[in-house]
Structures are given as C-alpha cells and as structure tokens.
mmCIF file with all atom_site columns, C-alpha atoms in Angstrom:
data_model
loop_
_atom_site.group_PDB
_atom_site.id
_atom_site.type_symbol
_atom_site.label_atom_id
_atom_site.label_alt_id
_atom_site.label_comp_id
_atom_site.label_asym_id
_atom_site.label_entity_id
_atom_site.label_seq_id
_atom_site.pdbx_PDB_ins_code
_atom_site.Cartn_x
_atom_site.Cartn_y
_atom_site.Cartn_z
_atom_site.occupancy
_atom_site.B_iso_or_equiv
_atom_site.pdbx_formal_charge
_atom_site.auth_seq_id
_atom_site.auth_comp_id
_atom_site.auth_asym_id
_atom_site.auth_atom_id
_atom_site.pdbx_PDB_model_num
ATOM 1   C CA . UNK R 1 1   ? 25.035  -138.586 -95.279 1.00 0.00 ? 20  UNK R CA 1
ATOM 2   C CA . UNK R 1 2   ? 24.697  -136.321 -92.805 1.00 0.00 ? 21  UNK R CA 1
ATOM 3   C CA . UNK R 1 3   ? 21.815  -133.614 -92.282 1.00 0.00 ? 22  UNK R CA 1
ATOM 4   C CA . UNK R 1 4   ? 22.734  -130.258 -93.240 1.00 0.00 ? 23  UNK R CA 1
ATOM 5   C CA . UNK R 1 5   ? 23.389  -127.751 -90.427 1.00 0.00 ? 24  UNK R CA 1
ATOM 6   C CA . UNK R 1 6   ? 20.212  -125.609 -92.076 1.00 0.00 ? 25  UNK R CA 1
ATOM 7   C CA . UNK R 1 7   ? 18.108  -129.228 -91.866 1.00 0.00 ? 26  UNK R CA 1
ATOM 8   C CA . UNK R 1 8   ? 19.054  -129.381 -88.204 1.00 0.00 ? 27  UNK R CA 1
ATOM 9   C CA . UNK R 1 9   ? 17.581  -125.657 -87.299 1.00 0.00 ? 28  UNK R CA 1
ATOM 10  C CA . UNK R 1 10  ? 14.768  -125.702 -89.166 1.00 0.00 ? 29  UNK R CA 1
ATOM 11  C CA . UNK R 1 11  ? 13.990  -129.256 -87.673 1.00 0.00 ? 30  UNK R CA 1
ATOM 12  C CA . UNK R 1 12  ? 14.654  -127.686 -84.166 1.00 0.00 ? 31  UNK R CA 1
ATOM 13  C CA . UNK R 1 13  ? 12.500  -124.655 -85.243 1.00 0.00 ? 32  UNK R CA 1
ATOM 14  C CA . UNK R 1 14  ? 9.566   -127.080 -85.942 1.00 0.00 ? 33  UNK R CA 1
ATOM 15  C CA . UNK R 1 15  ? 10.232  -129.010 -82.351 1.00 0.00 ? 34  UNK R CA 1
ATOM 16  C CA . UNK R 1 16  ? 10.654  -125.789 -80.545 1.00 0.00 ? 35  UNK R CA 1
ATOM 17  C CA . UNK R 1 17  ? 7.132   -123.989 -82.339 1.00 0.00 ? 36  UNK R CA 1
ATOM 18  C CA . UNK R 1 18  ? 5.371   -127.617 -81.415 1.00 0.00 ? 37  UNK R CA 1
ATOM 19  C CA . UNK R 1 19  ? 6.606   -127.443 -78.003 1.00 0.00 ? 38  UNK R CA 1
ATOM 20  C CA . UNK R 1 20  ? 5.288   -123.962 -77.113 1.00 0.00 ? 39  UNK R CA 1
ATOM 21  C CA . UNK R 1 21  ? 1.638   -125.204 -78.940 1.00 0.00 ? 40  UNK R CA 1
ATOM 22  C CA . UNK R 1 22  ? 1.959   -128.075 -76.636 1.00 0.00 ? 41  UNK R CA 1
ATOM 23  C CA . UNK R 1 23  ? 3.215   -126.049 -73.649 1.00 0.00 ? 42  UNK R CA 1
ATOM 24  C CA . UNK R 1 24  ? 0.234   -123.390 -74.006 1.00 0.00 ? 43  UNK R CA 1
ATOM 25  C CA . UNK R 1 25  ? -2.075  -126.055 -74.629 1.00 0.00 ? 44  UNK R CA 1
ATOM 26  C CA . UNK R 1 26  ? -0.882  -127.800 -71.079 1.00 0.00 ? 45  UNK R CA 1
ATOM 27  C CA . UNK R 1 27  ? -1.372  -124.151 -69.652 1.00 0.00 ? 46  UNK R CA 1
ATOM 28  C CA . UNK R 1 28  ? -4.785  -123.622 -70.827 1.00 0.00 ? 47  UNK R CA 1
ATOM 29  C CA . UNK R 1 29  ? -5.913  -126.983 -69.698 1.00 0.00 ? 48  UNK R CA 1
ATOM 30  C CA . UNK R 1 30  ? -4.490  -126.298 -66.407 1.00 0.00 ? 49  UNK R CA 1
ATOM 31  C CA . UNK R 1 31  ? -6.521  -123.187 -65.797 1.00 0.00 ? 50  UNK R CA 1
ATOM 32  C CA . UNK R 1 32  ? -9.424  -124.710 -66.353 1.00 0.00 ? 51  UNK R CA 1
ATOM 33  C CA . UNK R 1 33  ? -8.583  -127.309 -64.339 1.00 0.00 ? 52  UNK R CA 1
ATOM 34  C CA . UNK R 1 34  ? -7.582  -124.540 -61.380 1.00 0.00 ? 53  UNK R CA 1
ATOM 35  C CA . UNK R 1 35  ? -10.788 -122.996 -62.274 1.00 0.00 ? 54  UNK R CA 1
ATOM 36  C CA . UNK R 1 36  ? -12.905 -126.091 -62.249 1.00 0.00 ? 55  UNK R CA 1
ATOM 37  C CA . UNK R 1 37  ? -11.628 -126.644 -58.585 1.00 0.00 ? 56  UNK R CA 1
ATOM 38  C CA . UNK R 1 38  ? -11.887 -123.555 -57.126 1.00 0.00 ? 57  UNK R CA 1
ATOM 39  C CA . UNK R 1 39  ? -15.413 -123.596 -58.252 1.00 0.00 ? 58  UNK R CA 1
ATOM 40  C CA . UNK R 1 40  ? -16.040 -126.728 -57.382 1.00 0.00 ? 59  UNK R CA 1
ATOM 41  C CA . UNK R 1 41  ? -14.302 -125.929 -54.057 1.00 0.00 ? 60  UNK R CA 1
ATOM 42  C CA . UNK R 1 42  ? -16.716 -122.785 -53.394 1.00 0.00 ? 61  UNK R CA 1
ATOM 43  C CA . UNK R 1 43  ? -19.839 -124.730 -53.835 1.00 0.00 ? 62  UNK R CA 1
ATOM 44  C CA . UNK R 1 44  ? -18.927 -127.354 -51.408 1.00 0.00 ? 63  UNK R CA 1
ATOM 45  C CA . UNK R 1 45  ? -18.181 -124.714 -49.417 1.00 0.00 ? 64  UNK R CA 1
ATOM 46  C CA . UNK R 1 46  ? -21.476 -123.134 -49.919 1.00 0.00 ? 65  UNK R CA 1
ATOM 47  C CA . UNK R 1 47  ? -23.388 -126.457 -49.338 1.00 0.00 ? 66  UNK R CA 1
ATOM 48  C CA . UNK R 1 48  ? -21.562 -126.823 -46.022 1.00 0.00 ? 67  UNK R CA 1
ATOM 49  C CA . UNK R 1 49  ? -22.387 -123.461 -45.125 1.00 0.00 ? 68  UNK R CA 1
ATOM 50  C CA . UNK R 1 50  ? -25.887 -123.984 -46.195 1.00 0.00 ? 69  UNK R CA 1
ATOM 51  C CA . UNK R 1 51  ? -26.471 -126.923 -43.960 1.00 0.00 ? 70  UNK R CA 1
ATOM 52  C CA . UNK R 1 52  ? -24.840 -125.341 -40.873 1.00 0.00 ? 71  UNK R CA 1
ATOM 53  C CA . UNK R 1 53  ? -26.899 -122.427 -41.064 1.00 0.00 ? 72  UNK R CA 1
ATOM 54  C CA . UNK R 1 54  ? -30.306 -125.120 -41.163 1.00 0.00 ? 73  UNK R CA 1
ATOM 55  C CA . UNK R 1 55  ? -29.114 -126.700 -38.171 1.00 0.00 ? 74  UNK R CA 1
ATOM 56  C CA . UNK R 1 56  ? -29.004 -123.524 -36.115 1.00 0.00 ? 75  UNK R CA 1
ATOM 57  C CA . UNK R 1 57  ? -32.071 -121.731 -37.813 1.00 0.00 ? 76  UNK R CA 1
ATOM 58  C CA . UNK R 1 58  ? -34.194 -124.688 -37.880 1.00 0.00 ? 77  UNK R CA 1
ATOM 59  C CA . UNK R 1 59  ? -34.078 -125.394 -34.029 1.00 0.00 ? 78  UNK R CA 1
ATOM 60  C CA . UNK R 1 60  ? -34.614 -121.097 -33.309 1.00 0.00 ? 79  UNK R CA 1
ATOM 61  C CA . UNK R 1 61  ? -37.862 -121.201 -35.672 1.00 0.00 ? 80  UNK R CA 1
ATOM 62  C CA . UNK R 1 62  ? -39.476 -124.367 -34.157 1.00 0.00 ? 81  UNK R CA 1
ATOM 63  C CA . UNK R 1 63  ? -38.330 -122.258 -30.697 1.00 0.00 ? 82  UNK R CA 1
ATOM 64  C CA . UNK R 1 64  ? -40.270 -119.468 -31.893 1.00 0.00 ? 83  UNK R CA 1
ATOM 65  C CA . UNK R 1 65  ? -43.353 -121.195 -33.322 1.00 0.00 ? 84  UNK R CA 1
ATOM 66  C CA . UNK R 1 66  ? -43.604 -123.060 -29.847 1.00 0.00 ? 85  UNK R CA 1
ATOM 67  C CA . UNK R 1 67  ? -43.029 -119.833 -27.786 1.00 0.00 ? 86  UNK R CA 1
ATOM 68  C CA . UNK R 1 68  ? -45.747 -118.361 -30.083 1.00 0.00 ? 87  UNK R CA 1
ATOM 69  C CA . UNK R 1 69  ? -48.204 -121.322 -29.031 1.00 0.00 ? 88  UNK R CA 1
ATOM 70  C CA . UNK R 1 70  ? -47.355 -120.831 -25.337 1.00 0.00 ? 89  UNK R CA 1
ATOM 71  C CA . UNK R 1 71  ? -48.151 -117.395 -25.333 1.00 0.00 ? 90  UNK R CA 1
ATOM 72  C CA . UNK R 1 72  ? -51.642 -118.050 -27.351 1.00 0.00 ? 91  UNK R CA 1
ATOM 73  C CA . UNK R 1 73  ? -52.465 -120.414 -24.474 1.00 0.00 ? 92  UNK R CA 1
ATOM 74  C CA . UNK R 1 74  ? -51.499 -124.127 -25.953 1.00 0.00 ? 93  UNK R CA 1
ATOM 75  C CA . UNK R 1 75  ? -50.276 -125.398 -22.585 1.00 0.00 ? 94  UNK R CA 1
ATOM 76  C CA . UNK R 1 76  ? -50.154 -129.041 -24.562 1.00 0.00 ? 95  UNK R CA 1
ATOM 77  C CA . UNK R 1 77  ? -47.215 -127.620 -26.991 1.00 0.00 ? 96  UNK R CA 1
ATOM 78  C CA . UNK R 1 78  ? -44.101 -129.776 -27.269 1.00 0.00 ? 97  UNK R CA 1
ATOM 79  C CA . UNK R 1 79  ? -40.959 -128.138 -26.544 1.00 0.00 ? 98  UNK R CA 1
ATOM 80  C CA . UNK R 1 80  ? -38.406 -128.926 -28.974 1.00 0.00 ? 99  UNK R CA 1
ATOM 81  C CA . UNK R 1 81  ? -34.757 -129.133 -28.325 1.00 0.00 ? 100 UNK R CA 1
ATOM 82  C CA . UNK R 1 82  ? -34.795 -130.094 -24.669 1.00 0.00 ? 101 UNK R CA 1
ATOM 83  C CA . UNK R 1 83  ? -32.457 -132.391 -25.097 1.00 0.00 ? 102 UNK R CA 1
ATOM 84  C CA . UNK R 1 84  ? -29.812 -130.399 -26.631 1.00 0.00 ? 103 UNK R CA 1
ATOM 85  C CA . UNK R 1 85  ? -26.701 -129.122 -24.550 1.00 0.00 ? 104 UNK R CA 1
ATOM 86  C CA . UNK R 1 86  ? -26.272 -125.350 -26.868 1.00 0.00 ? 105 UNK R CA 1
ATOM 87  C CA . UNK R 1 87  ? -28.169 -122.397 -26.506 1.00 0.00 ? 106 UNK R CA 1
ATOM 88  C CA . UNK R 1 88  ? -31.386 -124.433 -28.071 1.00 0.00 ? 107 UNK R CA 1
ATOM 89  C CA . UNK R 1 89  ? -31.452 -126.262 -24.943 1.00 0.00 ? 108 UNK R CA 1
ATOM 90  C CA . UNK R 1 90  ? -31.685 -123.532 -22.870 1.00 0.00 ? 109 UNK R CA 1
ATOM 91  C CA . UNK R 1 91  ? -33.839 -121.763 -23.904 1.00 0.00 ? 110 UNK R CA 1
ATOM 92  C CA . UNK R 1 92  ? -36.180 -125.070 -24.493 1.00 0.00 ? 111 UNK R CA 1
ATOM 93  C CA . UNK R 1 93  ? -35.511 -125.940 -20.526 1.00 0.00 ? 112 UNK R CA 1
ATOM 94  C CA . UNK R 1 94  ? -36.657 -121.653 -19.738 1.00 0.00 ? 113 UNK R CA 1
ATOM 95  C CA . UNK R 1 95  ? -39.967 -122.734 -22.173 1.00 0.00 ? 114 UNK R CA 1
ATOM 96  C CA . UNK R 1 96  ? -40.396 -125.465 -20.373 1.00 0.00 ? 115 UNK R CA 1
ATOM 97  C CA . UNK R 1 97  ? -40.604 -123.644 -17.324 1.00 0.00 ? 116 UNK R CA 1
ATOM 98  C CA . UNK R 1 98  ? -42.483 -121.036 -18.522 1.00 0.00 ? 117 UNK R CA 1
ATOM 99  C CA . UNK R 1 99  ? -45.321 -123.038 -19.707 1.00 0.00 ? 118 UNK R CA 1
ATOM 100 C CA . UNK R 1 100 ? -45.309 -124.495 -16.252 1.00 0.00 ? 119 UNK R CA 1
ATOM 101 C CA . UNK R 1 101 ? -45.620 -121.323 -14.745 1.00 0.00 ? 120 UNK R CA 1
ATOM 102 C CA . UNK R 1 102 ? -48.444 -119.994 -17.203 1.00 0.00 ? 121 UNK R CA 1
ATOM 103 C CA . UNK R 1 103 ? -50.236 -123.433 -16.038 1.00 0.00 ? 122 UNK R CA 1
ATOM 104 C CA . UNK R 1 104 ? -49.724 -122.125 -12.387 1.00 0.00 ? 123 UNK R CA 1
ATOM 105 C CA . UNK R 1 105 ? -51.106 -119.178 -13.306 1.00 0.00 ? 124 UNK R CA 1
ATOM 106 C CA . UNK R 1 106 ? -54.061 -120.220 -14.957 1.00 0.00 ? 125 UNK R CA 1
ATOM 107 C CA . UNK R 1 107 ? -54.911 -122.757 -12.218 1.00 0.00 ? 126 UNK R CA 1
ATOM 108 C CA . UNK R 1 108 ? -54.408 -119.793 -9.807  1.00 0.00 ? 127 UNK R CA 1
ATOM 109 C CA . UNK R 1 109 ? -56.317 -117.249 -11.938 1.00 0.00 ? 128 UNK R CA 1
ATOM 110 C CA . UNK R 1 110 ? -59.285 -119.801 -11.836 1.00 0.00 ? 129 UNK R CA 1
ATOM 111 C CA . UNK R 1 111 ? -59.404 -120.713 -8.201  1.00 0.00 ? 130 UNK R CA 1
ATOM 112 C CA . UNK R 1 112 ? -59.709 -116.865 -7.608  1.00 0.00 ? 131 UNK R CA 1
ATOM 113 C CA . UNK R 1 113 ? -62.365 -116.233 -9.736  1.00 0.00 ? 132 UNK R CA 1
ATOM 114 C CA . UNK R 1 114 ? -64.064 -119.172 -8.484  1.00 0.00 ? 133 UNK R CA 1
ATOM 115 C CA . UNK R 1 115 ? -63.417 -117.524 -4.663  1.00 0.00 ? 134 UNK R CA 1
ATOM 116 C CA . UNK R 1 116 ? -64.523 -114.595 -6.177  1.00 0.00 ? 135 UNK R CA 1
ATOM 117 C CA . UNK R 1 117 ? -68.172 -116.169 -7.424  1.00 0.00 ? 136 UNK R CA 1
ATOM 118 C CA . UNK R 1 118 ? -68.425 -117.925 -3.560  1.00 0.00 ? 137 UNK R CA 1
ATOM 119 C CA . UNK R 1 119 ? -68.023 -114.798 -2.052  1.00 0.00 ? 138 UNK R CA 1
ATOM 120 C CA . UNK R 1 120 ? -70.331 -112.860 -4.488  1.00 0.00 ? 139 UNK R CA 1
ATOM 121 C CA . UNK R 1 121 ? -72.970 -115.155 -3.740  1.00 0.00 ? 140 UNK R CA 1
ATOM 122 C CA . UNK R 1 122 ? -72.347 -115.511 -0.136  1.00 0.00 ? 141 UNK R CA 1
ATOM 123 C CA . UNK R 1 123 ? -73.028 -111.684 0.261   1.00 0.00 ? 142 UNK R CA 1
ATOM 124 C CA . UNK R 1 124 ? -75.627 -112.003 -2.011  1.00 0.00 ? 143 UNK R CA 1
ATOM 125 C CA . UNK R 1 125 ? -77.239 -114.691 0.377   1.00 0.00 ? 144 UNK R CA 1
ATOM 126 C CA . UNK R 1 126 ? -76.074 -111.951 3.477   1.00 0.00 ? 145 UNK R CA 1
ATOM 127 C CA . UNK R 1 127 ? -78.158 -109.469 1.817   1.00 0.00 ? 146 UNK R CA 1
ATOM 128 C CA . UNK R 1 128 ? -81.219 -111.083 1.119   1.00 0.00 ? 147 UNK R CA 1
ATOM 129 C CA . UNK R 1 129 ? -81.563 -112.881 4.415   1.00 0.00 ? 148 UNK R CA 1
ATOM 130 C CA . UNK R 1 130 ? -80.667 -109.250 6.341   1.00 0.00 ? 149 UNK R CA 1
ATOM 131 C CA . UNK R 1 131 ? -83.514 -107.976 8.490   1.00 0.00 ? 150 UNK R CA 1
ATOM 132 C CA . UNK R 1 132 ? -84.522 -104.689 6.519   1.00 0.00 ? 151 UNK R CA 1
ATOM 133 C CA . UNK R 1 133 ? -83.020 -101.738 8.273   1.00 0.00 ? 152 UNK R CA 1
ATOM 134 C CA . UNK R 1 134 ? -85.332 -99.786  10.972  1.00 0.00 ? 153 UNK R CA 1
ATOM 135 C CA . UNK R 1 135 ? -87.542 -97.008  9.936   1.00 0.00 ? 154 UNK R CA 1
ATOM 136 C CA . UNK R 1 136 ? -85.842 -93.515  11.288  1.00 0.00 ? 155 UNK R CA 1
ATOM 137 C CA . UNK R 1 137 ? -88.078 -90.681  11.797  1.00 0.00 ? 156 UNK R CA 1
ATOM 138 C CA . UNK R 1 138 ? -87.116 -88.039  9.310   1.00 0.00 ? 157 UNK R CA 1
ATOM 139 C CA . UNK R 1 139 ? -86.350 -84.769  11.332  1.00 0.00 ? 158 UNK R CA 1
ATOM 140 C CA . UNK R 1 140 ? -88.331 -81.995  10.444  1.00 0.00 ? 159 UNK R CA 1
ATOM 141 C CA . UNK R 1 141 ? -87.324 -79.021  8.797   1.00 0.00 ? 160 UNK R CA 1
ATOM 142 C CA . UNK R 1 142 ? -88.510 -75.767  10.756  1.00 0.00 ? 161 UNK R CA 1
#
C-alpha cells in the first residue's frame, strides 16, 4: 500500500511547519549568541581601555603629587618614572633637575643671608668702635 498523495502533503506540511519552528528557533539562538559576543566583546574592550588609561594617568598623578612636594620644599621627594623612556621620563629627568636647582638655590639663598648677618655685624662692630664725630661750632644766626 502506498500513501495517498493527500498523506504525502500533509506529511510534508508537518515537516515543512517543524522546519521553520526549528529554523526560527536556530535564528533566535543565534542572536543571542551575536549579542552575547558583541557584549562580551565591548567589555573586554572597556577593560583594556580601562587599564591603558591607569598606566598613563597613574605615572602623571604620582608626577604631580611629587612636583607638588618639590615646590612645598621636600628636597628628599623621590622622583618617580625616571627610568621610563615616554613623556613620564622626561618630565621625571626635568624634576629631577629642578629639585637640584631649588637645592642650589636654597644653599645659595643661605650663604647670602649668612654674608648678609657678617656684614651687619661687621658694621655694627665699625660703628661702635668709630671715634665719635668732632664737635662743630654751630654758626650763629644774626
């Protein structure tokens, strides 16, 4: 016995309906899969973007703190960064000199004032050992 022609169509009616079901099915799993990578994608990207922007940040703000202690005065600062061959670097090597110029300068600034004290009390000692200036008639008035 053979199926009937109407068996056949509404058995490839059936197929066909189960295939789409299964076809959509495949398509809705796939867009969440799509969408599960292109988020997934993003974040990494995010994270990477993240910890580039702490390597370059991080090394400007410990810059900045130690710039900020030079100019209080902390001559015993640490200068981060010296070692690095980027823009860091740099500008940790023009720190560096910096706070060896301020040092100049306060070594310099104190050997004047100390001059300054000498001479102070050197014509303070000129002074008080000076003879007292002659007596001069006054003129009179007439």
């Amino acid at each position: 016995m053979a199926p009937s022609q109407e068996a056949l169509a509404t058995f490839a009616a059936d197929m066909t309906q189960g295939q789409r079901r299964t076809v959509n099915e495949r398509r809705v799993e796939l867009r969440i899969l799509v969408a599960s990578g292109i988020a997934g994608a993003l974040l990494l990207v995010l994270l990477v973007a993240m910890a580039l922007l702490r390597s370059v940040t991080r090394p400007v703000v410990r810059m900045a703190r130690t710039a900020a202690e030079l100019a209080h005065g902390n001559h015993a600062v640490a200068i981060p960064a010296l070692g690095n061959d980027d823009a860091t670097g740099t500008v940790a090597r023009a720190l560096t000199y910096f706070r060896e110029n301020l040092i100049q300068a306060d070594r310099l600034r104190k050997e004047l004032e100390l001059a300054l004290q000498r001479a102070d009390a050197a014509q303070a000692r000129a002074v008080a050992a000076a003879p007292p200036p002659p007596e001069l008639p006054m003129p009179s008035v007439e």
